[in-house]
Short mmCIF file of C-alpha atoms in Angstrom, two decimals:
data_model
loop_
_atom_site.label_atom_id
_atom_site.label_comp_id
_atom_site.label_asym_id
_atom_site.label_seq_id
_atom_site.Cartn_x
_atom_site.Cartn_y
_atom_site.Cartn_z
CA MET Y 328 -29.86 4.77 -2.74
CA ALA Y 329 -27.13 2.17 -3.13
CA ASP Y 330 -27.89 -1.42 -2.18
CA THR Y 331 -27.08 -2.06 1.49
CA SER Y 332 -27.23 -5.86 1.62
CA PHE Y 333 -24.03 -7.80 0.94
CA ASP Y 334 -22.39 -11.17 1.38
CA LEU Y 335 -19.27 -9.60 2.84
CA ILE Y 336 -18.31 -6.11 4.05
CA VAL Y 337 -14.74 -4.91 4.57
CA LEU Y 338 -14.12 -1.98 6.91
CA GLY Y 339 -10.95 -0.31 5.64
CA GLY Y 340 -9.56 0.01 2.12
CA GLY Y 341 -5.87 -0.52 2.83
CA PRO Y 342 -3.65 -3.31 1.43
CA GLY Y 343 -5.45 -5.88 3.57
CA GLY Y 344 -8.96 -4.55 3.01
CA TYR Y 345 -9.03 -3.90 -0.71
CA VAL Y 346 -7.25 -7.19 -1.51
CA ALA Y 347 -9.74 -9.11 0.66
CA ALA Y 348 -12.62 -7.36 -1.11
CA ILE Y 349 -11.32 -8.13 -4.59
CA ARG Y 350 -10.71 -11.79 -3.72
CA ALA Y 351 -14.21 -12.05 -2.25
CA ALA Y 352 -15.68 -10.60 -5.44
CA GLN Y 353 -13.65 -13.04 -7.54
CA LEU Y 354 -15.21 -15.85 -5.51
CA GLY Y 355 -18.69 -14.63 -6.35
CA MET Y 356 -19.51 -12.74 -3.15
CA LYS Y 357 -21.38 -9.47 -3.29
CA THR Y 358 -18.87 -7.24 -1.55
CA ALA Y 359 -18.59 -3.73 -0.13
CA VAL Y 360 -15.66 -1.69 1.17
CA VAL Y 361 -16.09 1.16 3.65
CA GLU Y 362 -13.18 3.63 3.67
CA ARG Y 363 -13.14 6.95 5.55
CA GLU Y 364 -10.12 8.52 3.86
CA HIS Y 365 -8.05 7.23 0.95
CA LEU Y 366 -8.25 3.88 -0.82
CA GLY Y 367 -4.95 2.09 -0.44
CA GLY Y 368 -4.71 2.97 3.24
CA ILE Y 369 -1.66 4.21 5.08
CA CYS Y 370 0.68 1.94 3.13
CA LEU Y 371 -0.14 3.30 -0.27
CA ASN Y 372 -0.85 6.92 0.71
CA TRP Y 373 1.48 7.61 3.65
CA GLY Y 374 3.75 4.61 4.05
CA CYS Y 375 5.28 1.93 1.85
CA ILE Y 376 4.85 3.59 -1.54
CA PRO Y 377 5.52 7.33 -1.05
CA THR Y 378 8.50 6.64 1.22
CA LYS Y 379 10.05 4.53 -1.51
CA ALA Y 380 9.61 7.43 -3.92
CA LEU Y 381 11.44 9.66 -1.42
CA LEU Y 382 14.18 7.09 -0.91
CA ARG Y 383 14.60 6.76 -4.67
CA ALA Y 384 15.25 10.51 -4.81
CA ALA Y 385 17.81 10.16 -2.02
CA GLU Y 386 19.48 7.32 -3.92
CA ILE Y 387 19.72 9.46 -7.05
CA ASN Y 388 21.18 12.31 -5.01
CA HIS Y 389 23.79 9.93 -3.59
CA ILE Y 390 24.76 8.66 -7.05
CA LEU Y 391 25.01 12.19 -8.46
CA HIS Y 392 27.49 13.07 -5.74
CA HIS Y 393 29.63 10.03 -6.58
CA LEU Y 394 29.73 10.42 -10.37
CA PRO Y 395 33.55 10.55 -10.60
CA GLU Y 396 33.67 6.93 -9.46
CA PHE Y 397 31.88 6.01 -12.72
CA GLY Y 398 33.83 8.36 -14.97
CA PHE Y 399 31.28 11.17 -15.06
CA ALA Y 400 31.30 14.78 -13.90
CA ALA Y 401 28.50 17.22 -13.15
CA ASP Y 402 28.65 20.72 -11.74
CA ASN Y 403 26.34 22.34 -9.21
CA VAL Y 404 24.37 19.18 -8.41
CA ARG Y 405 21.34 20.14 -6.33
CA PHE Y 406 17.77 19.10 -5.60
CA ASP Y 407 14.42 20.81 -5.21
CA LEU Y 408 12.81 19.46 -2.02
CA GLY Y 409 9.38 20.66 -3.07
CA LYS Y 410 9.57 18.69 -6.31
CA VAL Y 411 10.92 15.63 -4.51
CA VAL Y 412 7.92 15.69 -2.17
CA ALA Y 413 5.48 16.47 -5.00
CA ARG Y 414 6.64 13.44 -6.98
CA SER Y 415 6.18 11.24 -3.93
CA ARG Y 416 2.63 12.50 -3.46
CA ALA Y 417 1.86 12.06 -7.18
CA VAL Y 418 3.00 8.44 -7.06
CA ALA Y 419 0.71 7.80 -4.09
CA LYS Y 420 -2.24 9.51 -5.81
CA GLN Y 421 -1.74 7.51 -8.99
CA LEU Y 422 -1.79 4.20 -7.15
CA SER Y 423 -4.75 5.18 -4.96
CA SER Y 424 -6.70 5.88 -8.15
CA GLY Y 425 -5.56 2.49 -9.40
CA VAL Y 426 -7.09 0.78 -6.36
CA ALA Y 427 -10.39 2.55 -7.04
CA HIS Y 428 -10.26 1.23 -10.62
CA LEU Y 429 -9.56 -2.34 -9.46
CA LEU Y 430 -12.48 -2.29 -7.03
CA LYS Y 431 -14.81 -0.95 -9.71
CA LYS Y 432 -13.53 -3.51 -12.20
CA ASN Y 433 -14.36 -6.29 -9.74
CA LYS Y 434 -17.81 -4.78 -9.00
CA VAL Y 435 -17.00 -4.01 -5.36
CA THR Y 436 -19.24 -1.28 -3.93
CA VAL Y 437 -17.27 1.45 -2.12
CA PHE Y 438 -18.81 3.57 0.64
CA ASP Y 439 -17.05 6.81 1.53
CA GLY Y 440 -17.25 7.19 5.30
CA ALA Y 441 -16.47 5.77 8.71
CA GLY Y 442 -17.91 2.42 9.74
CA ARG Y 443 -19.03 1.07 13.09
CA LEU Y 444 -20.39 -2.33 14.10
CA ALA Y 445 -24.08 -1.86 14.82
CA GLY Y 446 -25.39 -5.25 15.88
CA ALA Y 447 -25.22 -8.76 14.46
CA GLY Y 448 -24.30 -8.56 10.78
CA LYS Y 449 -24.67 -4.78 10.63
CA LEU Y 450 -22.27 -1.92 9.95
CA ALA Y 451 -23.35 1.69 10.25
CA VAL Y 452 -21.64 4.14 7.88
CA THR Y 453 -21.36 7.85 8.63
CA LYS Y 454 -19.66 10.80 6.91
CA ASN Y 455 -18.80 13.81 9.08
CA ASP Y 456 -21.09 12.37 11.79
CA THR Y 457 -23.98 12.24 9.32
CA PRO Y 458 -25.55 8.79 8.70
CA VAL Y 459 -24.90 7.44 5.20
CA ALA Y 460 -26.27 3.89 5.36
CA THR Y 461 -26.58 0.78 7.51
CA LEU Y 462 -25.06 -2.16 5.68
CA THR Y 463 -25.82 -5.80 6.38
CA ALA Y 464 -23.78 -8.94 5.70
CA PRO Y 465 -23.19 -12.29 7.38
CA HIS Y 466 -19.44 -11.62 7.24
CA ILE Y 467 -17.70 -8.39 8.28
CA VAL Y 468 -13.92 -8.09 7.92
CA LEU Y 469 -12.24 -5.40 10.01
CA ALA Y 470 -9.16 -3.90 8.37
CA THR Y 471 -8.81 -0.49 10.02
CA GLY Y 472 -5.02 -0.64 10.34
CA ALA Y 473 -2.91 1.19 12.88
CA ARG Y 474 -1.32 4.55 13.64
CA ALA Y 475 1.92 5.82 15.14
CA ARG Y 476 2.46 5.34 18.85
CA GLU Y 477 3.25 8.54 20.73
CA LEU Y 478 5.69 8.94 23.60
CA HIS Y 479 4.74 11.09 26.57
CA GLY Y 480 6.53 14.40 26.18
CA LEU Y 481 7.13 13.80 22.48
CA GLU Y 482 3.60 14.21 21.21
CA ALA Y 483 3.58 15.21 17.55
CA ASP Y 484 2.66 18.82 16.80
CA GLY Y 485 3.20 18.77 13.04
CA LYS Y 486 5.85 21.49 13.26
CA LEU Y 487 8.77 20.57 15.51
CA ILE Y 488 7.91 16.99 16.43
CA TRP Y 489 6.89 14.90 13.44
CA THR Y 490 5.07 11.66 12.83
CA TYR Y 491 5.90 9.69 9.69
CA LYS Y 492 3.23 11.70 7.84
CA ASP Y 493 4.85 15.00 8.71
CA ALA Y 494 8.28 13.63 7.79
CA MET Y 495 7.06 12.80 4.27
CA VAL Y 496 5.98 16.33 3.39
CA PRO Y 497 8.66 18.68 4.78
CA LYS Y 498 8.48 22.28 3.60
CA THR Y 499 12.18 22.76 4.28
CA LEU Y 500 15.06 20.39 4.96
CA PRO Y 501 16.01 20.34 8.66
CA LYS Y 502 19.72 20.87 9.24
CA ARG Y 503 19.64 18.79 12.43
CA LEU Y 504 17.26 15.87 12.92
CA LEU Y 505 16.64 13.47 15.81
CA VAL Y 506 14.98 10.14 15.06
CA VAL Y 507 13.56 8.32 18.09
CA GLY Y 508 13.34 4.60 17.33
CA SER Y 509 15.50 2.48 15.03
CA GLY Y 510 12.97 0.13 13.50
CA ALA Y 511 12.35 0.11 9.74
CA ILE Y 512 10.44 3.41 9.71
CA GLY Y 513 12.96 5.30 11.81
CA ILE Y 514 15.99 4.00 9.91
CA GLU Y 515 14.45 4.72 6.50
CA PHE Y 516 13.81 8.34 7.46
CA ALA Y 517 17.27 8.63 9.00
CA CYS Y 518 18.85 7.48 5.74
CA PHE Y 519 16.61 9.69 3.58
CA TYR Y 520 17.37 12.87 5.46
CA ARG Y 521 21.05 12.06 5.85
CA SER Y 522 21.35 11.44 2.10
CA LEU Y 523 19.95 14.91 1.50
CA GLY Y 524 22.49 16.50 3.86
CA ALA Y 525 20.86 16.70 7.29
CA GLU Y 526 22.81 15.94 10.46
CA VAL Y 527 20.97 12.90 11.85
CA THR Y 528 21.01 11.31 15.29
CA VAL Y 529 19.15 8.07 16.02
CA VAL Y 530 18.16 7.12 19.57
CA GLU Y 531 17.30 3.48 20.36
CA VAL Y 532 16.30 2.23 23.81
CA LEU Y 533 17.54 -1.31 23.13
CA ASP Y 534 21.16 -2.40 22.84
CA ARG Y 535 21.19 -2.42 19.02
CA ILE Y 536 19.42 -0.85 16.06
CA LEU Y 537 16.95 -2.79 13.92
CA PRO Y 538 16.30 -5.14 16.85
CA VAL Y 539 14.10 -7.60 14.93
CA GLU Y 540 16.94 -8.36 12.53
CA ASP Y 541 19.78 -10.83 13.02
CA ALA Y 542 22.38 -9.32 15.37
CA GLU Y 543 25.14 -9.67 12.78
CA ILE Y 544 23.10 -7.74 10.22
CA SER Y 545 22.28 -5.04 12.78
CA ALA Y 546 25.96 -4.59 13.58
CA PHE Y 547 26.86 -4.40 9.88
CA ALA Y 548 24.11 -1.84 9.31
CA GLN Y 549 25.20 0.35 12.23
CA LYS Y 550 28.76 0.54 10.88
CA ALA Y 551 27.41 1.44 7.42
CA PHE Y 552 25.15 4.17 8.79
CA GLU Y 553 27.86 5.62 10.99
CA LYS Y 554 30.19 5.67 7.99
CA GLN Y 555 27.56 7.82 6.25
CA GLY Y 556 27.66 10.24 9.17
CA ILE Y 557 24.58 9.16 11.13
CA THR Y 558 25.08 9.32 14.90
CA ILE Y 559 23.57 6.29 16.63
CA LEU Y 560 22.90 6.09 20.36
CA THR Y 561 21.80 2.70 21.70
CA LYS Y 562 20.64 1.89 25.23
CA ALA Y 563 19.42 5.48 25.19
CA THR Y 564 16.16 7.19 26.11
CA VAL Y 565 14.70 10.64 25.62
CA LYS Y 566 14.08 12.12 29.07
CA GLY Y 567 12.62 15.43 28.03
CA ALA Y 568 12.12 17.89 25.20
CA LYS Y 569 11.78 21.67 25.35
CA LYS Y 570 10.55 23.51 22.29
CA THR Y 571 11.75 26.90 21.13
CA ALA Y 572 10.44 28.89 18.19
CA ASP Y 573 12.06 26.68 15.58
CA SER Y 574 14.08 24.01 17.40
CA VAL Y 575 13.85 21.39 20.13
CA ASN Y 576 16.24 20.94 23.04
CA VAL Y 577 16.27 17.24 23.88
CA GLU Y 578 17.67 15.53 26.96
CA ILE Y 579 19.04 12.07 26.24
CA GLU Y 580 20.14 9.55 28.83
CA ALA Y 581 22.63 6.88 27.78
CA GLY Y 582 24.94 4.79 29.92
CA GLY Y 583 23.73 6.49 33.08
CA LYS Y 584 24.73 9.91 31.79
CA SER Y 585 22.50 12.70 30.51
CA SER Y 586 23.34 14.96 27.60
CA GLN Y 587 21.60 17.75 25.71
CA ILE Y 588 21.12 17.95 21.97
CA THR Y 589 19.46 20.74 20.00
CA VAL Y 590 17.77 19.81 16.73
CA ASP Y 591 15.47 21.45 14.24
CA ARG Y 592 13.02 18.57 14.10
CA VAL Y 593 12.27 15.29 15.89
CA ILE Y 594 10.74 12.23 14.23
CA SER Y 595 9.01 9.87 16.64
CA ALA Y 596 9.09 6.31 15.27
CA VAL Y 597 8.50 4.10 18.29
CA GLY Y 598 5.94 1.62 17.00
CA ILE Y 599 2.24 1.61 16.29
CA VAL Y 600 -1.12 1.04 17.97
CA GLY Y 601 -4.16 -0.56 16.37
CA ASN Y 602 -7.11 1.58 15.28
CA VAL Y 603 -9.58 -0.11 17.62
CA GLU Y 604 -11.48 3.00 18.72
CA ALA Y 605 -14.92 4.08 17.50
CA ILE Y 606 -15.68 0.97 15.45
CA GLY Y 607 -17.97 -0.71 17.99
CA LEU Y 608 -15.68 -3.48 19.20
CA ALA Y 609 -16.66 -3.30 22.87
CA GLU Y 610 -20.39 -3.24 22.12
CA ALA Y 611 -20.00 -6.22 19.79
CA GLY Y 612 -17.97 -8.12 22.38
CA VAL Y 613 -14.89 -8.45 20.19
CA ARG Y 614 -11.79 -9.32 22.20
CA VAL Y 615 -8.98 -6.75 22.13
CA GLU Y 616 -5.53 -7.05 23.70
CA LYS Y 617 -2.89 -4.30 23.71
CA THR Y 618 -4.76 -2.30 21.05
CA HIS Y 619 -5.04 -5.26 18.68
CA VAL Y 620 -7.99 -7.49 17.86
CA VAL Y 621 -7.41 -11.11 18.83
CA ILE Y 622 -7.89 -13.61 15.98
CA ASP Y 623 -7.39 -17.31 15.28
CA ASP Y 624 -5.40 -18.87 12.43
CA TYR Y 625 -8.08 -17.93 9.92
CA CYS Y 626 -8.56 -14.33 11.10
CA ARG Y 627 -11.78 -15.08 12.99
CA THR Y 628 -12.47 -13.07 16.12
CA ASN Y 629 -14.29 -14.49 19.14
CA VAL Y 630 -17.57 -13.17 17.68
CA PRO Y 631 -19.08 -15.25 14.84
CA GLY Y 632 -19.23 -13.37 11.55
CA ILE Y 633 -16.58 -10.80 12.53
CA TYR Y 634 -12.99 -11.08 11.30
CA ALA Y 635 -9.86 -8.93 11.55
CA ILE Y 636 -6.78 -8.69 9.34
CA GLY Y 637 -3.62 -6.66 8.93
CA ASP Y 638 -2.11 -4.22 11.41
CA LEU Y 639 -5.33 -4.19 13.42
CA ALA Y 640 -4.75 -7.86 14.22
CA GLY Y 641 -1.16 -7.46 15.39
CA PRO Y 642 2.41 -8.01 14.20
CA PRO Y 643 4.22 -8.28 11.96
CA TRP Y 644 2.98 -4.88 10.79
CA LEU Y 645 3.56 -5.35 7.09
CA ALA Y 646 1.39 -4.61 4.08
CA HIS Y 647 2.11 -7.95 2.41
CA LYS Y 648 1.11 -9.75 5.60
CA ALA Y 649 -2.20 -7.86 5.59
CA SER Y 650 -2.89 -8.71 1.95
CA HIS Y 651 -2.16 -12.39 2.45
CA GLU Y 652 -4.28 -12.50 5.60
CA GLY Y 653 -7.14 -10.96 3.66
CA ILE Y 654 -6.96 -13.71 1.05
CA VAL Y 655 -6.72 -16.48 3.66
CA CYS Y 656 -9.66 -15.02 5.56
CA VAL Y 657 -11.92 -14.66 2.54
CA GLU Y 658 -11.06 -18.03 1.01
CA LYS Y 659 -11.83 -19.74 4.32
CA ILE Y 660 -15.18 -17.91 4.47
CA ALA Y 661 -15.91 -19.04 0.89
CA GLY Y 662 -15.19 -22.66 1.79
CA ILE Y 663 -12.21 -23.07 -0.51
CA LYS Y 664 -10.54 -26.41 0.15
CA GLY Y 665 -6.92 -26.58 1.26
CA VAL Y 666 -6.66 -23.05 2.66
CA HIS Y 667 -3.57 -22.88 4.86
CA PRO Y 668 -3.16 -20.49 7.79
CA LEU Y 669 -0.54 -17.80 7.34
CA ASP Y 670 2.86 -18.90 8.65
CA ALA Y 671 4.36 -15.71 10.06
CA SER Y 672 7.85 -17.21 9.99
CA ASN Y 673 7.70 -17.23 6.19
CA ILE Y 674 6.87 -13.53 5.89
CA PRO Y 675 9.86 -11.58 4.56
CA GLY Y 676 10.74 -8.25 6.14
CA CYS Y 677 12.36 -5.40 4.21
CA THR Y 678 13.96 -2.11 5.19
CA TYR Y 679 14.67 0.26 2.31
CA CYS Y 680 17.61 2.12 3.81
CA ARG Y 681 21.06 2.35 2.21
CA PRO Y 682 22.26 -0.38 2.21
CA GLN Y 683 18.95 -2.24 2.05
CA ILE Y 684 18.08 -4.97 4.56
CA ALA Y 685 15.87 -8.02 4.05
CA SER Y 686 15.23 -11.21 5.97
CA VAL Y 687 12.94 -14.20 6.35
CA GLY Y 688 12.70 -16.93 8.97
CA LEU Y 689 14.68 -17.31 12.16
CA THR Y 690 17.72 -15.32 13.18
CA GLU Y 691 20.78 -17.31 14.23
CA ALA Y 692 20.03 -16.54 17.89
CA LYS Y 693 16.37 -17.59 17.62
CA ALA Y 694 17.33 -20.79 15.86
CA LYS Y 695 19.73 -21.69 18.65
CA GLU Y 696 17.18 -20.70 21.31
CA SER Y 697 14.78 -23.22 19.77
CA GLY Y 698 17.24 -25.97 20.67
CA ARG Y 699 18.48 -26.64 17.15
CA GLU Y 700 22.03 -27.28 16.14
CA VAL Y 701 22.71 -24.93 13.26
CA ARG Y 702 24.99 -24.41 10.31
CA VAL Y 703 25.59 -20.80 9.30
CA GLY Y 704 26.78 -19.55 5.92
CA ARG Y 705 28.00 -16.07 5.00
CA PHE Y 706 29.05 -14.42 1.78
CA PRO Y 707 30.19 -10.79 1.38
CA PHE Y 708 29.22 -8.63 -1.57
CA ILE Y 709 32.90 -7.82 -2.07
CA GLY Y 710 33.21 -11.33 -3.49
CA ASN Y 711 30.38 -10.80 -5.99
CA GLY Y 712 31.26 -9.56 -9.47
CA LYS Y 713 27.94 -7.83 -10.21
CA ALA Y 714 27.98 -5.95 -6.89
CA ILE Y 715 31.48 -4.64 -7.61
CA ALA Y 716 30.49 -3.67 -11.18
CA LEU Y 717 27.52 -1.75 -9.80
CA GLY Y 718 29.75 0.06 -7.34
CA GLU Y 719 27.84 -1.56 -4.47
CA PRO Y 720 30.35 -3.87 -2.72
CA GLU Y 721 28.97 -3.14 0.76
CA GLY Y 722 26.81 -6.03 1.90
CA MET Y 723 26.50 -9.67 2.85
CA VAL Y 724 24.15 -12.65 2.79
CA LYS Y 725 23.76 -14.91 5.81
CA THR Y 726 21.90 -18.22 5.86
CA VAL Y 727 20.97 -20.41 8.82
CA PHE Y 728 20.32 -24.15 8.41
CA ASP Y 729 19.27 -26.97 10.71
CA ALA Y 730 22.48 -28.99 10.98
CA LYS Y 731 20.60 -32.30 11.23
CA THR Y 732 17.90 -31.93 8.58
CA GLY Y 733 19.31 -29.28 6.25
CA GLU Y 734 16.13 -27.19 6.57
CA LEU Y 735 16.60 -23.53 5.71
CA LEU Y 736 15.71 -21.86 9.00
CA GLY Y 737 16.44 -18.26 8.08
CA ALA Y 738 18.10 -15.92 5.61
CA HIS Y 739 19.37 -12.41 6.28
CA MET Y 740 20.78 -9.93 3.79
CA ILE Y 741 22.14 -6.41 3.69
CA GLY Y 742 23.22 -4.66 0.52
CA ALA Y 743 22.02 -3.26 -2.79
CA GLU Y 744 18.61 -4.54 -3.93
CA VAL Y 745 18.37 -7.30 -1.33
CA THR Y 746 14.68 -6.39 -0.90
CA GLU Y 747 14.21 -7.69 -4.46
CA MET Y 748 16.18 -10.88 -3.75
CA ILE Y 749 14.67 -12.06 -0.46
CA GLN Y 750 11.69 -13.59 -2.25
CA GLY Y 751 14.02 -16.36 -3.43
CA PHE Y 752 14.59 -17.48 0.14
CA ALA Y 753 10.90 -16.88 0.96
CA ILE Y 754 9.95 -19.34 -1.76
CA ALA Y 755 12.55 -21.79 -0.46
CA ARG Y 756 11.06 -21.55 3.03
CA THR Y 757 7.52 -22.05 1.70
CA LEU Y 758 8.63 -25.13 -0.23
CA GLU Y 759 10.47 -26.43 2.85
CA SER Y 760 13.70 -26.55 0.92
CA THR Y 761 16.91 -27.97 2.30
CA GLU Y 762 20.48 -27.13 1.37
CA ALA Y 763 20.32 -29.89 -1.27
CA GLU Y 764 17.64 -28.15 -3.36
CA LEU Y 765 19.30 -24.77 -2.96
CA MET Y 766 22.70 -26.12 -4.02
CA ALA Y 767 21.08 -27.76 -7.05
CA THR Y 768 19.54 -24.46 -8.12
CA VAL Y 769 21.40 -22.66 -10.91
CA PHE Y 770 21.78 -18.93 -10.23
CA PRO Y 771 22.39 -16.68 -13.26
CA HIS Y 772 25.76 -14.99 -13.73
CA PRO Y 773 26.57 -12.20 -13.25
CA THR Y 774 23.94 -11.28 -10.67
CA VAL Y 775 23.99 -10.10 -7.08
CA SER Y 776 21.79 -13.12 -6.32
CA GLU Y 777 24.84 -15.36 -6.71
CA ALA Y 778 25.79 -14.20 -3.21
CA MET Y 779 22.73 -16.11 -2.01
CA ALA Y 780 23.99 -19.34 -3.57
CA GLU Y 781 27.49 -18.80 -2.18
CA SER Y 782 26.09 -18.23 1.31
CA VAL Y 783 24.36 -21.61 1.15
CA LEU Y 784 27.56 -23.24 -0.03
CA ASP Y 785 29.53 -21.56 2.75
CA ALA Y 786 27.27 -23.09 5.40
CA TYR Y 787 28.61 -26.46 4.24
CA GLY Y 788 32.23 -25.44 3.64
CA ARG Y 789 31.83 -25.29 -0.13
CA ALA Y 790 31.95 -21.55 -1.03
CA ILE Y 791 33.78 -21.01 -4.32
CA HIS Y 792 34.41 -17.29 -4.63
CA PHE Y 793 35.57 -16.24 -1.17
#
């Protein structure tokens, strides 16, 4: 029988949970992780990682169909969907095994099963409704994540109406696809399936796609997606769906008018809800609002000794936010001096569509709503030598500064590999940089990142290359 007494227990082995556990072990705490399915959580197994493997395949397919632009030719270019999906699953499996290795390396005990709060400092573990153990610890970190929200009338059935999980393992490529919701998940799937040849329609209830992004970036993205052949309907809602043997007839209302569309498959991507059920929150007295556990700046719930991190604790629903929260939470428990609460405004967001989108900080509209006078800089990729050489001139960088102090309030980018570049502005935000430090920074040439420097210069009327 494994030891059941610990200093800290983590319920959930996703990017928040396993990182929190490893950091706790590094700090000398005897630590356990309870995971009911796969180590690495949704992100590693059914989200961030496998979708990027799929999108990489779509990118390769796109390049292969544009070889003449680079002086190459290839006949009968085609793909094997089964192998594309199999590679994605293999990548996820490899990394899940890697998480298991890291936990073992750090001497974290892993319990395979579901966990439920069972009194002060106790967590009951079961497997297939059979008791496994009752663990005890003065600190219990809840990291159970979230799942896809379902719309009434568009409940997923795994065949015609898909969740993100279903969309990652298609047996055949749908010829016609409807994506409901234009957040990061919906747009990434729209781009993946369109790149492979499907006719794609995106429905968004708000007045623009990617609504959390800067309005200028959203508008740029919509034009790019429509150029690729994606149909986008904003201010639109799905009013009904009737299934046939192998298709769905969907009624869409937009602009006060209803229309019918027939598609092979529907992907519902309208947000997420926290996994708050069946873990004993009500019995423990833990406060929950709108399917998310309420926490303070250091991830503490209203019940002493119980903490919550990641998607379970609310937006932004990002793996890197969960991981950082886990570290903040554990270091505060361990009494580390100088632990700072997570500043959500410094968390970068990334969407891995084509072209990619990345941002950090305030949008131009939010900055103005806060009462600040702003300076805004812009630089198009068409003015960047490396972007043109890559054959990726579609994109732009936008920066927003406080006109009085020079503080970098926000940065917003669309274009090739901007998800790899946004960390530069994230560091600048963390260091509370002004335009002076950014202008004094030497950017290497030729790189796409030079567009970042030029955007800063443009905010102050000093852009060189455009």
